[in-house]
């Protein structure tokens, strides 16, 4: 199989959960990624990095799909998407469930004409059964007005049983692989925001089924390193196996900023400094889009001392996850509020 189970199994906890060597591996305990330099090129204002083993070049900043659905005017959302593409952002994040399909509809309209060929379009599905996943894939294609989705991801992998349901006979993975063979999607990944152990379980079950994901999306921010850390527990495995890393929650939907410990551009720089292919960030106004682009313009690889200074500033505030509510509450768990989406 392409994905090595040894990376996961060597660090199993006594409870049988995959903990990625928390007690045994110094390289996983320490966020020592300053020496890892993602393949990167600059074109105009934008930096582009290689998406894992796919060879695709994606912008270091990705457009967050949920925020695109927030402006009251559909035209404002479309204008934001096109402005982002015009200024070099090609990674488009979305999901079947964002604003009851409204975000995908806006993106589909924005990508008409020459814009579709300039964009790398990702969307997500919630279905855990083959039937529900098939329905959601087809609905996403229709809303996006496209004959293909560049990257399809299983959304909200936040429960230990999600992996088992997806890979079971008649599960969602059958629908996704069939769609890939039919040319409807190109690459396959998964996302989640709850606990790194759930991500590791998903990777383990994939390995058991001789499957290697192209991408994994997860929270990577200045507080994550201190609490239920995806950076410490999951990121080293993805890097080792050349799986594209999609960072999200760099500001925790502004909750991290409410800690008054860091500024927006510091949050973006920290996530960009990790071996991420793209850092997905939400913007619902031109001002916030400008802020994201300023973060790209001013980004320089951070020294270990600079990284440590940011972590020192956030250590106390991050200790119990009070500013990472996506980990500690159900506030961000859309499938928990809408279990029928799972099928």
Short mmCIF file of N, CA and C in Angstrom, two decimals, residues 45-168:
data_model
loop_
_atom_site.label_atom_id
_atom_site.label_comp_id
_atom_site.label_asym_id
_atom_site.label_seq_id
_atom_site.Cartn_x
_atom_site.Cartn_y
_atom_site.Cartn_z
N UNK A 45 1.65 38.87 -7.29
CA UNK A 45 1.51 39.08 -5.85
C UNK A 45 1.53 37.78 -5.05
N UNK A 46 1.31 36.66 -5.72
CA UNK A 46 0.97 35.43 -5.02
C UNK A 46 2.11 34.42 -4.97
N UNK A 47 2.16 33.69 -3.86
CA UNK A 47 3.03 32.53 -3.73
C UNK A 47 2.22 31.28 -3.98
N UNK A 48 2.82 30.31 -4.67
CA UNK A 48 2.16 29.04 -4.96
C UNK A 48 3.01 27.89 -4.43
N UNK A 49 2.32 26.90 -3.88
CA UNK A 49 3.00 25.73 -3.34
C UNK A 49 2.43 24.47 -3.98
N UNK A 50 3.23 23.42 -3.96
CA UNK A 50 2.80 22.16 -4.55
C UNK A 50 1.87 21.44 -3.58
N UNK A 51 0.78 20.91 -4.10
CA UNK A 51 -0.24 20.23 -3.29
C UNK A 51 0.13 18.75 -3.15
N UNK A 52 0.93 18.45 -2.11
CA UNK A 52 1.31 17.07 -1.86
C UNK A 52 1.95 16.41 -3.06
N UNK A 53 1.51 15.18 -3.33
CA UNK A 53 2.04 14.42 -4.46
C UNK A 53 1.31 14.71 -5.77
N UNK A 54 0.29 15.56 -5.73
CA UNK A 54 -0.52 15.77 -6.93
C UNK A 54 0.22 16.52 -8.02
N UNK A 55 1.19 17.35 -7.62
CA UNK A 55 1.89 18.19 -8.58
C UNK A 55 1.16 19.48 -8.89
N UNK A 56 -0.07 19.66 -8.37
CA UNK A 56 -0.83 20.88 -8.60
C UNK A 56 -0.20 22.04 -7.85
N UNK A 57 -0.21 23.23 -8.47
CA UNK A 57 0.27 24.44 -7.84
C UNK A 57 -0.93 25.24 -7.31
N UNK A 58 -0.97 25.42 -5.99
CA UNK A 58 -2.10 26.15 -5.39
C UNK A 58 -1.59 27.36 -4.63
N UNK A 59 -2.40 28.38 -4.57
CA UNK A 59 -2.03 29.61 -3.88
C UNK A 59 -1.86 29.35 -2.39
N UNK A 60 -0.89 30.01 -1.79
CA UNK A 60 -0.59 29.80 -0.37
C UNK A 60 -1.76 30.25 0.51
N UNK A 61 -2.61 31.12 -0.01
CA UNK A 61 -3.86 31.51 0.64
C UNK A 61 -5.01 30.95 -0.17
N UNK A 62 -5.95 30.31 0.51
CA UNK A 62 -7.14 29.79 -0.15
C UNK A 62 -8.37 30.57 0.28
N UNK A 63 -9.32 30.69 -0.63
CA UNK A 63 -10.55 31.43 -0.36
C UNK A 63 -11.53 30.56 0.43
N UNK A 64 -11.95 31.01 1.61
CA UNK A 64 -12.87 30.26 2.45
C UNK A 64 -14.30 30.32 1.93
N UNK A 65 -14.89 29.15 1.70
CA UNK A 65 -16.21 29.09 1.07
C UNK A 65 -17.36 29.55 1.94
N UNK A 66 -17.27 29.32 3.25
CA UNK A 66 -18.40 29.70 4.10
C UNK A 66 -18.58 31.21 4.12
N UNK A 67 -17.48 31.94 4.19
CA UNK A 67 -17.55 33.40 4.28
C UNK A 67 -18.10 34.02 3.00
N UNK A 68 -17.89 33.36 1.87
CA UNK A 68 -18.39 33.89 0.60
C UNK A 68 -19.92 33.95 0.60
N UNK A 69 -20.54 33.10 1.39
CA UNK A 69 -22.00 33.11 1.48
C UNK A 69 -22.56 34.11 2.46
N UNK A 70 -21.71 34.82 3.17
CA UNK A 70 -22.19 35.74 4.21
C UNK A 70 -22.63 37.11 3.72
N UNK A 71 -21.99 37.72 2.71
CA UNK A 71 -22.47 39.03 2.26
C UNK A 71 -23.94 38.95 1.83
N UNK A 72 -24.77 39.89 2.27
CA UNK A 72 -26.20 39.84 1.92
C UNK A 72 -26.45 39.81 0.42
N UNK A 73 -25.60 40.50 -0.34
CA UNK A 73 -25.77 40.56 -1.78
C UNK A 73 -24.99 39.44 -2.47
N UNK A 74 -25.67 38.68 -3.31
CA UNK A 74 -24.99 37.64 -4.08
C UNK A 74 -23.92 38.24 -4.96
N UNK A 75 -24.19 39.41 -5.52
CA UNK A 75 -23.22 40.05 -6.40
C UNK A 75 -21.94 40.41 -5.65
N UNK A 76 -22.06 40.78 -4.36
CA UNK A 76 -20.86 41.07 -3.58
C UNK A 76 -20.01 39.82 -3.41
N UNK A 77 -20.67 38.68 -3.18
CA UNK A 77 -19.94 37.43 -3.06
C UNK A 77 -19.23 37.06 -4.35
N UNK A 78 -19.92 37.21 -5.47
CA UNK A 78 -19.33 36.91 -6.77
C UNK A 78 -18.16 37.85 -7.05
N UNK A 79 -18.32 39.12 -6.71
CA UNK A 79 -17.25 40.09 -6.94
C UNK A 79 -16.00 39.74 -6.12
N UNK A 80 -16.20 39.29 -4.88
CA UNK A 80 -15.08 38.90 -4.04
C UNK A 80 -14.32 37.71 -4.63
N UNK A 81 -15.07 36.72 -5.09
CA UNK A 81 -14.44 35.53 -5.67
C UNK A 81 -13.61 35.92 -6.89
N UNK A 82 -14.19 36.71 -7.77
CA UNK A 82 -13.46 37.09 -8.99
C UNK A 82 -12.28 37.98 -8.69
N UNK A 83 -12.42 38.87 -7.71
CA UNK A 83 -11.29 39.72 -7.34
C UNK A 83 -10.16 38.89 -6.77
N UNK A 84 -10.50 37.90 -5.95
CA UNK A 84 -9.47 37.01 -5.39
C UNK A 84 -8.72 36.28 -6.49
N UNK A 85 -9.44 35.76 -7.47
CA UNK A 85 -8.81 35.05 -8.58
C UNK A 85 -7.95 36.01 -9.41
N UNK A 86 -8.48 37.19 -9.67
CA UNK A 86 -7.73 38.18 -10.44
C UNK A 86 -6.40 38.53 -9.76
N UNK A 87 -6.37 38.42 -8.44
CA UNK A 87 -5.17 38.79 -7.70
C UNK A 87 -4.31 37.58 -7.32
N UNK A 88 -4.64 36.43 -7.91
CA UNK A 88 -3.74 35.29 -7.80
C UNK A 88 -4.19 34.14 -6.92
N UNK A 89 -5.28 34.29 -6.18
CA UNK A 89 -5.76 33.20 -5.34
C UNK A 89 -6.50 32.20 -6.22
N UNK A 90 -5.99 30.99 -6.30
CA UNK A 90 -6.65 30.00 -7.17
C UNK A 90 -7.32 28.87 -6.39
N UNK A 91 -7.02 28.73 -5.10
CA UNK A 91 -7.62 27.65 -4.31
C UNK A 91 -8.97 28.11 -3.77
N UNK A 92 -10.02 27.44 -4.22
CA UNK A 92 -11.39 27.77 -3.85
C UNK A 92 -11.96 26.71 -2.93
N UNK A 93 -12.22 27.07 -1.69
CA UNK A 93 -12.82 26.17 -0.71
C UNK A 93 -14.34 26.31 -0.75
N UNK A 94 -15.05 25.19 -0.55
CA UNK A 94 -16.51 25.25 -0.48
C UNK A 94 -17.02 23.99 0.18
N UNK A 95 -18.34 23.89 0.35
CA UNK A 95 -18.95 22.70 0.90
C UNK A 95 -20.40 22.61 0.45
N UNK A 96 -20.85 21.38 0.28
CA UNK A 96 -22.24 21.11 -0.11
C UNK A 96 -23.23 21.77 0.84
N UNK A 97 -22.87 21.90 2.12
CA UNK A 97 -23.85 22.39 3.11
C UNK A 97 -23.72 23.87 3.44
N UNK A 98 -22.70 24.58 2.92
CA UNK A 98 -22.56 25.98 3.30
C UNK A 98 -23.74 26.80 2.82
N UNK A 99 -24.43 27.42 3.78
CA UNK A 99 -25.57 28.28 3.48
C UNK A 99 -26.60 27.55 2.61
N UNK A 100 -26.82 26.28 2.97
CA UNK A 100 -27.80 25.46 2.24
C UNK A 100 -27.54 25.45 0.74
N UNK A 101 -26.28 25.42 0.38
CA UNK A 101 -25.90 25.41 -1.03
C UNK A 101 -25.62 26.78 -1.62
N UNK A 102 -25.89 27.82 -0.85
CA UNK A 102 -25.73 29.17 -1.37
C UNK A 102 -24.30 29.52 -1.75
N UNK A 103 -23.34 29.02 -0.98
CA UNK A 103 -21.93 29.33 -1.30
C UNK A 103 -21.52 28.68 -2.62
N UNK A 104 -21.96 27.44 -2.85
CA UNK A 104 -21.62 26.78 -4.11
C UNK A 104 -22.31 27.48 -5.29
N UNK A 105 -23.53 27.93 -5.09
CA UNK A 105 -24.25 28.62 -6.16
C UNK A 105 -23.53 29.91 -6.54
N UNK A 106 -23.10 30.66 -5.54
CA UNK A 106 -22.37 31.90 -5.81
C UNK A 106 -21.05 31.61 -6.53
N UNK A 107 -20.37 30.57 -6.08
CA UNK A 107 -19.09 30.25 -6.71
C UNK A 107 -19.30 29.79 -8.14
N UNK A 108 -20.35 29.00 -8.37
CA UNK A 108 -20.64 28.54 -9.72
C UNK A 108 -20.87 29.71 -10.67
N UNK A 109 -21.57 30.72 -10.21
CA UNK A 109 -21.81 31.89 -11.05
C UNK A 109 -20.53 32.69 -11.27
N UNK A 110 -19.71 32.79 -10.20
CA UNK A 110 -18.47 33.56 -10.32
C UNK A 110 -17.47 32.90 -11.26
N UNK A 111 -17.52 31.58 -11.39
CA UNK A 111 -16.53 30.86 -12.17
C UNK A 111 -16.89 30.71 -13.65
N UNK A 112 -17.96 31.34 -14.05
CA UNK A 112 -18.32 31.26 -15.47
C UNK A 112 -17.30 32.01 -16.33
N UNK A 113 -17.26 31.63 -17.60
CA UNK A 113 -16.28 32.24 -18.50
C UNK A 113 -14.89 31.70 -18.24
N UNK A 114 -13.91 32.56 -18.27
CA UNK A 114 -12.52 32.12 -18.14
C UNK A 114 -12.12 31.82 -16.70
N UNK A 115 -12.96 32.19 -15.74
CA UNK A 115 -12.57 32.04 -14.33
C UNK A 115 -12.45 30.57 -13.91
N UNK A 116 -13.26 29.69 -14.48
CA UNK A 116 -13.19 28.29 -14.05
C UNK A 116 -11.81 27.70 -14.31
N UNK A 117 -11.22 28.02 -15.43
CA UNK A 117 -9.91 27.45 -15.78
C UNK A 117 -8.78 28.03 -14.94
N UNK A 118 -9.04 29.14 -14.24
CA UNK A 118 -8.02 29.75 -13.39
C UNK A 118 -8.10 29.25 -11.95
N UNK A 119 -9.13 28.47 -11.65
CA UNK A 119 -9.40 28.09 -10.26
C UNK A 119 -9.17 26.61 -10.02
N UNK A 120 -8.69 26.30 -8.82
CA UNK A 120 -8.63 24.92 -8.32
C UNK A 120 -9.76 24.80 -7.32
N UNK A 121 -10.81 24.10 -7.71
CA UNK A 121 -12.07 24.10 -6.95
C UNK A 121 -12.15 22.88 -6.03
N UNK A 122 -12.31 23.15 -4.76
CA UNK A 122 -12.53 22.10 -3.76
C UNK A 122 -13.91 22.29 -3.14
N UNK A 123 -14.62 21.18 -2.98
CA UNK A 123 -15.83 21.22 -2.16
C UNK A 123 -15.89 19.95 -1.33
N UNK A 124 -16.84 19.93 -0.39
CA UNK A 124 -16.91 18.85 0.58
C UNK A 124 -18.32 18.27 0.61
N UNK A 125 -18.42 17.02 1.00
CA UNK A 125 -19.71 16.37 1.18
C UNK A 125 -19.80 15.81 2.59
N UNK A 126 -21.04 15.71 3.08
CA UNK A 126 -21.29 15.19 4.43
C UNK A 126 -21.73 13.74 4.43
N UNK A 127 -22.23 13.24 3.32
CA UNK A 127 -22.81 11.90 3.27
C UNK A 127 -21.84 10.82 3.69
N UNK A 128 -22.31 9.92 4.53
CA UNK A 128 -21.48 8.78 4.95
C UNK A 128 -21.88 7.50 4.21
N UNK A 129 -23.01 7.50 3.54
CA UNK A 129 -23.45 6.35 2.76
C UNK A 129 -23.21 6.61 1.29
N UNK A 130 -23.13 5.55 0.51
CA UNK A 130 -22.91 5.70 -0.92
C UNK A 130 -24.04 6.50 -1.57
N UNK A 131 -25.27 6.20 -1.17
CA UNK A 131 -26.42 6.88 -1.78
C UNK A 131 -26.41 8.37 -1.48
N UNK A 132 -26.18 8.72 -0.22
CA UNK A 132 -26.20 10.15 0.15
C UNK A 132 -25.01 10.87 -0.45
N UNK A 133 -23.85 10.25 -0.46
CA UNK A 133 -22.66 10.88 -1.04
C UNK A 133 -22.85 11.12 -2.53
N UNK A 134 -23.41 10.14 -3.24
CA UNK A 134 -23.66 10.29 -4.67
C UNK A 134 -24.58 11.48 -4.94
N UNK A 135 -25.64 11.58 -4.16
CA UNK A 135 -26.58 12.69 -4.32
C UNK A 135 -25.90 14.03 -4.11
N UNK A 136 -25.10 14.14 -3.06
CA UNK A 136 -24.45 15.40 -2.74
C UNK A 136 -23.39 15.77 -3.77
N UNK A 137 -22.65 14.81 -4.28
CA UNK A 137 -21.66 15.09 -5.33
C UNK A 137 -22.36 15.68 -6.56
N UNK A 138 -23.43 15.06 -6.97
CA UNK A 138 -24.14 15.53 -8.16
C UNK A 138 -24.76 16.91 -7.95
N UNK A 139 -25.27 17.16 -6.74
CA UNK A 139 -25.83 18.48 -6.45
C UNK A 139 -24.73 19.54 -6.46
N UNK A 140 -23.57 19.22 -5.91
CA UNK A 140 -22.46 20.18 -5.92
C UNK A 140 -22.01 20.51 -7.33
N UNK A 141 -21.91 19.50 -8.19
CA UNK A 141 -21.53 19.75 -9.58
C UNK A 141 -22.52 20.67 -10.27
N UNK A 142 -23.79 20.45 -10.00
CA UNK A 142 -24.83 21.29 -10.62
C UNK A 142 -24.74 22.73 -10.14
N UNK A 143 -24.58 22.91 -8.83
CA UNK A 143 -24.50 24.26 -8.29
C UNK A 143 -23.25 24.98 -8.78
N UNK A 144 -22.13 24.26 -8.84
CA UNK A 144 -20.88 24.85 -9.28
C UNK A 144 -20.80 25.06 -10.79
N UNK A 145 -21.82 24.56 -11.49
CA UNK A 145 -21.90 24.69 -12.95
C UNK A 145 -20.62 24.21 -13.63
N UNK A 146 -20.15 23.05 -13.17
CA UNK A 146 -18.89 22.51 -13.68
C UNK A 146 -19.04 21.02 -13.93
N UNK A 147 -18.26 20.51 -14.85
CA UNK A 147 -18.28 19.07 -15.12
C UNK A 147 -17.27 18.33 -14.27
N UNK A 148 -16.55 19.08 -13.40
CA UNK A 148 -15.54 18.43 -12.56
C UNK A 148 -15.32 19.23 -11.29
N UNK A 149 -14.94 18.52 -10.26
CA UNK A 149 -14.49 19.12 -9.00
C UNK A 149 -13.02 18.72 -8.85
N UNK A 150 -12.14 19.69 -8.67
CA UNK A 150 -10.72 19.37 -8.62
C UNK A 150 -10.37 18.55 -7.38
N UNK A 151 -10.98 18.88 -6.25
CA UNK A 151 -10.72 18.16 -5.01
C UNK A 151 -12.03 18.01 -4.25
N UNK A 152 -12.39 16.78 -3.96
CA UNK A 152 -13.58 16.50 -3.14
C UNK A 152 -13.11 15.95 -1.80
N UNK A 153 -13.66 16.50 -0.72
CA UNK A 153 -13.24 16.05 0.60
C UNK A 153 -14.44 15.59 1.44
N UNK A 154 -14.23 14.54 2.21
CA UNK A 154 -15.21 14.13 3.21
C UNK A 154 -15.19 15.18 4.31
N UNK A 155 -16.36 15.72 4.61
CA UNK A 155 -16.47 16.87 5.50
C UNK A 155 -16.72 16.45 6.94
N UNK A 156 -16.20 17.23 7.86
CA UNK A 156 -16.45 17.07 9.29
C UNK A 156 -16.23 15.64 9.78
N UNK A 157 -15.02 15.16 9.58
CA UNK A 157 -14.63 13.89 10.20
C UNK A 157 -14.31 14.22 11.66
N UNK A 158 -15.33 14.15 12.50
CA UNK A 158 -15.23 14.61 13.89
C UNK A 158 -15.61 13.52 14.89
N UNK A 159 -15.95 12.32 14.39
CA UNK A 159 -16.32 11.20 15.25
C UNK A 159 -15.44 10.01 14.91
N UNK A 160 -15.12 9.21 15.90
CA UNK A 160 -14.30 8.03 15.65
C UNK A 160 -14.95 7.09 14.64
N UNK A 161 -16.26 7.02 14.64
CA UNK A 161 -16.94 6.07 13.75
C UNK A 161 -17.07 6.57 12.31
N UNK A 162 -16.75 7.85 12.05
CA UNK A 162 -16.91 8.38 10.69
C UNK A 162 -16.08 7.59 9.69
N UNK A 163 -14.86 7.28 10.04
CA UNK A 163 -13.99 6.54 9.12
C UNK A 163 -14.57 5.17 8.79
N UNK A 164 -15.07 4.48 9.81
CA UNK A 164 -15.63 3.15 9.58
C UNK A 164 -16.86 3.20 8.68
N UNK A 165 -17.69 4.21 8.87
CA UNK A 165 -18.88 4.35 8.02
C UNK A 165 -18.49 4.65 6.57
N UNK A 166 -17.54 5.53 6.39
CA UNK A 166 -17.15 5.94 5.04
C UNK A 166 -16.53 4.79 4.26
N UNK A 167 -15.71 3.99 4.91
CA UNK A 167 -15.02 2.90 4.22
C UNK A 167 -15.78 1.57 4.26
N UNK A 168 -16.94 1.53 4.91
CA UNK A 168 -17.72 0.30 4.98
C UNK A 168 -18.33 -0.03 3.61
#
